[in-house]
């Protein structure tokens, strides 16, 4: 019972610290920029299929899933444990009678509501701003958005326990490596989170007029396979992060 109370207190403390941080203000800038983009860029072609295809490929695939979701996940997931490491307060957590894997799990549990709330809340707002095509897209693409957010949050926690400057590493990975890996021919793209989210969107949006990419460069997997892959990346990333965190000696804390 004492362990549960201590773990719950750590979750609440971490959640409050992340919520009232400069990251919250920082992430609002790109979110507001996307809202202004949608207000200016209207998807109101006479043909609904053409409007849906433009919204799906232009905004959802190339802007929201490639930029908004990783930035929101990065802002909180790398600093949930990385912030304690940078501020040298991680030592105080490690001397508490809470096993290291549970410390990391508490950090992830505190981070997930913030990231999911921000991502899904902004997604809902963007779909409202997009009008009719947004109403069609919201429920259709909600599962890819949800699963890729889970995968990014777990992956960035893995970066946070493995690298000293995890925010920089995660920024380079999400904005550059994911783009190159996700667009490379062959099987290499299948290690990118973005690939599975885009595959799910192409599969789900095809019957509503979303055009498929050139199969020479991009062969998507089915929506169920993409969801399983993203869930597997999330669980695998979390387990690997817990294993590294339980064994790694952080010699830079004092």
Short mmCIF file of C-alpha atoms in Angstrom, two decimals:
data_model
loop_
_atom_site.label_atom_id
_atom_site.label_comp_id
_atom_site.label_asym_id
_atom_site.label_seq_id
_atom_site.Cartn_x
_atom_site.Cartn_y
_atom_site.Cartn_z
CA UNK A 1 0.00 0.00 0.00
CA UNK A 2 2.85 2.40 0.81
CA UNK A 3 4.42 1.60 -2.53
CA UNK A 4 1.14 2.35 -4.32
CA UNK A 5 0.75 5.67 -2.51
CA UNK A 6 4.32 6.64 -3.33
CA UNK A 7 3.86 5.63 -6.98
CA UNK A 8 0.58 7.58 -7.24
CA UNK A 9 2.21 10.65 -5.70
CA UNK A 10 5.01 10.43 -8.25
CA UNK A 11 2.46 10.22 -11.09
CA UNK A 12 0.61 13.31 -9.88
CA UNK A 13 3.80 15.26 -9.23
CA UNK A 14 5.14 14.43 -12.68
CA UNK A 15 1.83 15.27 -14.37
CA UNK A 16 1.64 18.68 -12.66
CA UNK A 17 5.26 19.43 -13.46
CA UNK A 18 4.81 18.61 -17.14
CA UNK A 19 1.51 20.48 -17.45
CA UNK A 20 2.84 23.74 -15.98
CA UNK A 21 6.05 23.78 -17.96
CA UNK A 22 7.41 25.91 -20.77
CA UNK A 23 6.84 22.94 -23.10
CA UNK A 24 3.09 23.56 -22.94
CA UNK A 25 3.55 27.09 -24.28
CA UNK A 26 6.17 25.98 -26.80
CA UNK A 27 3.97 23.31 -28.36
CA UNK A 28 1.04 25.72 -28.71
CA UNK A 29 2.87 27.71 -31.39
CA UNK A 30 2.94 24.98 -34.09
CA UNK A 31 -0.60 23.92 -33.12
CA UNK A 32 -1.84 27.48 -33.64
CA UNK A 33 0.06 27.64 -36.94
CA UNK A 34 -1.74 24.52 -38.19
CA UNK A 35 -5.10 26.04 -37.20
CA UNK A 36 -4.30 29.22 -39.17
CA UNK A 37 -3.26 27.06 -42.13
CA UNK A 38 -6.63 25.28 -42.12
CA UNK A 39 -8.56 28.53 -41.80
CA UNK A 40 -6.75 29.91 -44.83
CA UNK A 41 -6.62 26.67 -46.85
CA UNK A 42 -10.22 25.67 -47.48
CA UNK A 43 -11.07 22.13 -48.58
CA UNK A 44 -14.31 22.98 -50.36
CA UNK A 45 -13.91 21.62 -53.87
CA UNK A 46 -17.20 20.84 -55.66
CA UNK A 47 -16.39 17.11 -55.51
CA UNK A 48 -16.33 15.75 -51.95
CA UNK A 49 -13.89 12.97 -52.89
CA UNK A 50 -11.41 15.57 -54.19
CA UNK A 51 -11.75 17.60 -50.99
CA UNK A 52 -11.29 14.51 -48.82
CA UNK A 53 -8.23 13.40 -50.79
CA UNK A 54 -6.65 16.86 -50.51
CA UNK A 55 -7.31 17.07 -46.75
CA UNK A 56 -6.06 13.52 -46.15
CA UNK A 57 -2.86 13.69 -48.19
CA UNK A 58 -1.93 17.33 -47.69
CA UNK A 59 -2.86 17.93 -44.07
CA UNK A 60 -3.23 14.56 -42.31
CA UNK A 61 -0.34 12.66 -43.93
CA UNK A 62 2.23 15.36 -44.61
CA UNK A 63 1.54 17.81 -41.77
CA UNK A 64 -0.37 16.32 -38.85
CA UNK A 65 1.19 12.84 -38.63
CA UNK A 66 4.64 13.94 -39.80
CA UNK A 67 4.97 17.04 -37.62
CA UNK A 68 2.20 17.72 -35.09
CA UNK A 69 2.00 14.28 -33.43
CA UNK A 70 5.80 13.77 -33.03
CA UNK A 71 6.29 17.33 -31.75
CA UNK A 72 3.53 16.95 -29.12
CA UNK A 73 4.93 13.59 -28.00
CA UNK A 74 8.50 14.89 -27.99
CA UNK A 75 7.65 17.95 -25.90
CA UNK A 76 6.52 15.87 -22.92
CA UNK A 77 7.89 12.32 -23.36
CA UNK A 78 11.56 13.26 -23.49
CA UNK A 79 11.32 15.68 -20.56
CA UNK A 80 9.24 13.46 -18.24
CA UNK A 81 12.38 11.61 -17.18
CA UNK A 82 14.93 13.64 -19.14
CA UNK A 83 13.94 16.80 -17.27
CA UNK A 84 14.84 15.17 -13.94
CA UNK A 85 18.11 14.06 -15.47
CA UNK A 86 18.93 17.54 -16.76
CA UNK A 87 17.91 19.20 -13.45
CA UNK A 88 19.87 16.54 -11.52
CA UNK A 89 16.75 15.66 -9.51
CA UNK A 90 16.69 12.11 -10.87
CA UNK A 91 19.01 11.08 -8.05
CA UNK A 92 16.27 11.84 -5.51
CA UNK A 93 13.89 9.54 -7.37
CA UNK A 94 16.41 6.72 -7.59
CA UNK A 95 17.05 6.70 -3.83
CA UNK A 96 13.32 6.38 -3.10
CA UNK A 97 12.00 2.87 -2.27
CA UNK A 98 10.29 2.60 -5.66
CA UNK A 99 11.75 0.11 -8.14
CA UNK A 100 13.26 1.79 -11.17
CA UNK A 101 10.85 0.19 -13.70
CA UNK A 102 7.91 1.56 -11.69
CA UNK A 103 9.51 5.03 -11.66
CA UNK A 104 9.66 4.98 -15.44
CA UNK A 105 6.12 3.59 -15.66
CA UNK A 106 4.90 6.44 -13.43
CA UNK A 107 6.55 8.95 -15.73
CA UNK A 108 4.87 7.40 -18.77
CA UNK A 109 1.46 7.25 -17.06
CA UNK A 110 1.81 10.95 -16.20
CA UNK A 111 2.81 11.83 -19.76
CA UNK A 112 0.20 9.90 -21.75
CA UNK A 113 -2.91 11.92 -20.74
CA UNK A 114 -1.15 15.17 -21.62
CA UNK A 115 0.06 14.02 -25.03
CA UNK A 116 -3.13 12.16 -25.96
CA UNK A 117 -5.27 15.08 -24.80
CA UNK A 118 -3.22 17.56 -26.80
CA UNK A 119 -3.02 15.42 -29.95
CA UNK A 120 -6.65 14.26 -30.03
CA UNK A 121 -7.96 17.65 -28.88
CA UNK A 122 -6.07 19.49 -31.63
CA UNK A 123 -7.11 16.81 -34.13
CA UNK A 124 -10.77 17.35 -33.21
CA UNK A 125 -10.37 21.13 -33.60
CA UNK A 126 -8.63 20.79 -36.97
CA UNK A 127 -11.38 18.51 -38.28
CA UNK A 128 -13.97 21.07 -37.18
CA UNK A 129 -12.09 23.81 -39.01
CA UNK A 130 -11.86 21.65 -42.15
CA UNK A 131 -15.67 21.41 -42.39
CA UNK A 132 -17.43 18.45 -44.01
CA UNK A 133 -14.26 16.55 -44.92
CA UNK A 134 -13.03 16.98 -41.36
CA UNK A 135 -16.21 15.41 -39.98
CA UNK A 136 -15.66 12.46 -42.33
CA UNK A 137 -12.00 12.14 -41.38
CA UNK A 138 -12.23 12.44 -37.58
CA UNK A 139 -13.60 9.01 -36.69
CA UNK A 140 -11.89 7.42 -39.68
CA UNK A 141 -8.34 8.45 -38.75
CA UNK A 142 -8.75 8.47 -34.96
CA UNK A 143 -7.22 5.00 -34.51
CA UNK A 144 -4.01 5.78 -36.52
CA UNK A 145 -3.59 9.01 -34.54
CA UNK A 146 -4.11 7.17 -31.23
CA UNK A 147 -1.75 4.27 -31.94
CA UNK A 148 1.04 6.42 -33.39
CA UNK A 149 0.86 8.68 -30.32
CA UNK A 150 1.31 5.65 -28.06
CA UNK A 151 4.30 4.51 -30.13
CA UNK A 152 5.98 7.92 -30.11
CA UNK A 153 5.50 8.40 -26.34
CA UNK A 154 7.07 5.00 -25.58
CA UNK A 155 9.87 5.55 -28.12
CA UNK A 156 10.79 8.97 -26.73
CA UNK A 157 10.87 7.58 -23.17
CA UNK A 158 13.34 5.03 -24.52
CA UNK A 159 15.44 7.88 -25.92
CA UNK A 160 15.22 9.70 -22.57
CA UNK A 161 16.69 6.82 -20.57
CA UNK A 162 19.28 5.91 -23.22
CA UNK A 163 20.69 9.31 -24.25
CA UNK A 164 22.01 12.29 -22.29
CA UNK A 165 20.45 14.96 -24.54
CA UNK A 166 17.34 13.03 -25.48
CA UNK A 167 15.33 16.04 -26.68
CA UNK A 168 17.87 16.82 -29.40
CA UNK A 169 18.12 13.14 -30.38
CA UNK A 170 14.32 12.81 -30.53
CA UNK A 171 14.00 16.03 -32.54
CA UNK A 172 16.51 14.84 -35.14
CA UNK A 173 14.86 11.42 -35.26
CA UNK A 174 11.26 12.65 -35.59
CA UNK A 175 11.87 15.44 -38.12
CA UNK A 176 14.63 13.89 -40.24
CA UNK A 177 15.19 10.19 -39.65
CA UNK A 178 11.49 9.30 -39.72
CA UNK A 179 11.09 11.17 -43.01
CA UNK A 180 14.00 9.40 -44.71
CA UNK A 181 13.30 5.97 -43.23
CA UNK A 182 9.58 6.19 -43.95
CA UNK A 183 10.17 7.02 -47.62
CA UNK A 184 12.98 4.59 -48.40
CA UNK A 185 12.16 1.67 -50.72
CA UNK A 186 12.07 -1.89 -49.46
CA UNK A 187 11.63 -3.07 -45.89
CA UNK A 188 13.70 -0.34 -44.21
CA UNK A 189 10.66 1.92 -43.96
CA UNK A 190 8.99 -0.63 -41.67
CA UNK A 191 11.04 0.51 -38.68
CA UNK A 192 9.47 4.00 -38.89
CA UNK A 193 6.41 4.85 -36.78
CA UNK A 194 5.18 7.22 -39.48
CA UNK A 195 5.06 4.42 -42.07
CA UNK A 196 2.47 2.38 -40.16
CA UNK A 197 0.30 5.43 -39.40
CA UNK A 198 0.31 6.46 -43.05
CA UNK A 199 -0.45 2.88 -44.11
CA UNK A 200 -3.49 2.83 -41.83
CA UNK A 201 -4.70 6.14 -43.28
CA UNK A 202 -4.26 4.99 -46.87
CA UNK A 203 -6.12 1.76 -46.12
CA UNK A 204 -8.97 3.46 -44.23
CA UNK A 205 -9.30 6.43 -46.57
CA UNK A 206 -9.16 4.58 -49.90
CA UNK A 207 -12.90 3.94 -50.08
CA UNK A 208 -13.61 7.65 -49.47
CA UNK A 209 -11.48 8.90 -52.36
CA UNK A 210 -7.99 9.07 -50.86
CA UNK A 211 -5.47 8.40 -53.64
CA UNK A 212 -2.85 5.72 -53.05
CA UNK A 213 0.87 6.49 -53.45
CA UNK A 214 3.01 5.04 -56.23
CA UNK A 215 3.51 1.33 -55.33
CA UNK A 216 7.06 1.62 -56.66
CA UNK A 217 7.93 3.71 -53.60
CA UNK A 218 5.30 2.97 -50.98
CA UNK A 219 3.51 -0.31 -50.40
CA UNK A 220 1.28 0.15 -47.35
CA UNK A 221 0.29 -2.57 -44.90
CA UNK A 222 -3.35 -3.07 -43.94
CA UNK A 223 -4.95 -1.02 -41.17
CA UNK A 224 -5.12 -3.94 -38.68
CA UNK A 225 -1.48 -4.83 -39.39
CA UNK A 226 -0.46 -1.19 -38.92
CA UNK A 227 -2.31 -0.96 -35.60
CA UNK A 228 -0.66 -4.17 -34.36
CA UNK A 229 2.78 -2.91 -35.44
CA UNK A 230 2.33 0.45 -33.68
CA UNK A 231 1.04 -1.24 -30.52
CA UNK A 232 3.99 -3.64 -30.67
CA UNK A 233 6.42 -0.72 -31.05
CA UNK A 234 4.81 1.00 -28.05
CA UNK A 235 4.97 -2.06 -25.79
CA UNK A 236 8.42 -3.11 -27.02
CA UNK A 237 9.80 0.43 -26.60
CA UNK A 238 8.41 0.67 -23.08
CA UNK A 239 9.79 -2.72 -22.00
CA UNK A 240 13.22 -1.92 -23.48
CA UNK A 241 13.20 1.49 -21.77
CA UNK A 242 12.32 -0.12 -18.41
CA UNK A 243 15.13 -2.66 -18.86
CA UNK A 244 17.71 0.01 -19.72
CA UNK A 245 16.54 2.29 -16.90
CA UNK A 246 16.77 -0.52 -14.34
CA UNK A 247 20.37 -1.32 -15.32
CA UNK A 248 21.95 1.94 -16.46
CA UNK A 249 24.28 3.79 -14.11
CA UNK A 250 23.71 7.54 -14.41
CA UNK A 251 27.10 8.94 -13.44
CA UNK A 252 26.20 12.50 -14.44
CA UNK A 253 23.66 13.12 -11.65
CA UNK A 254 26.04 14.66 -9.14
#
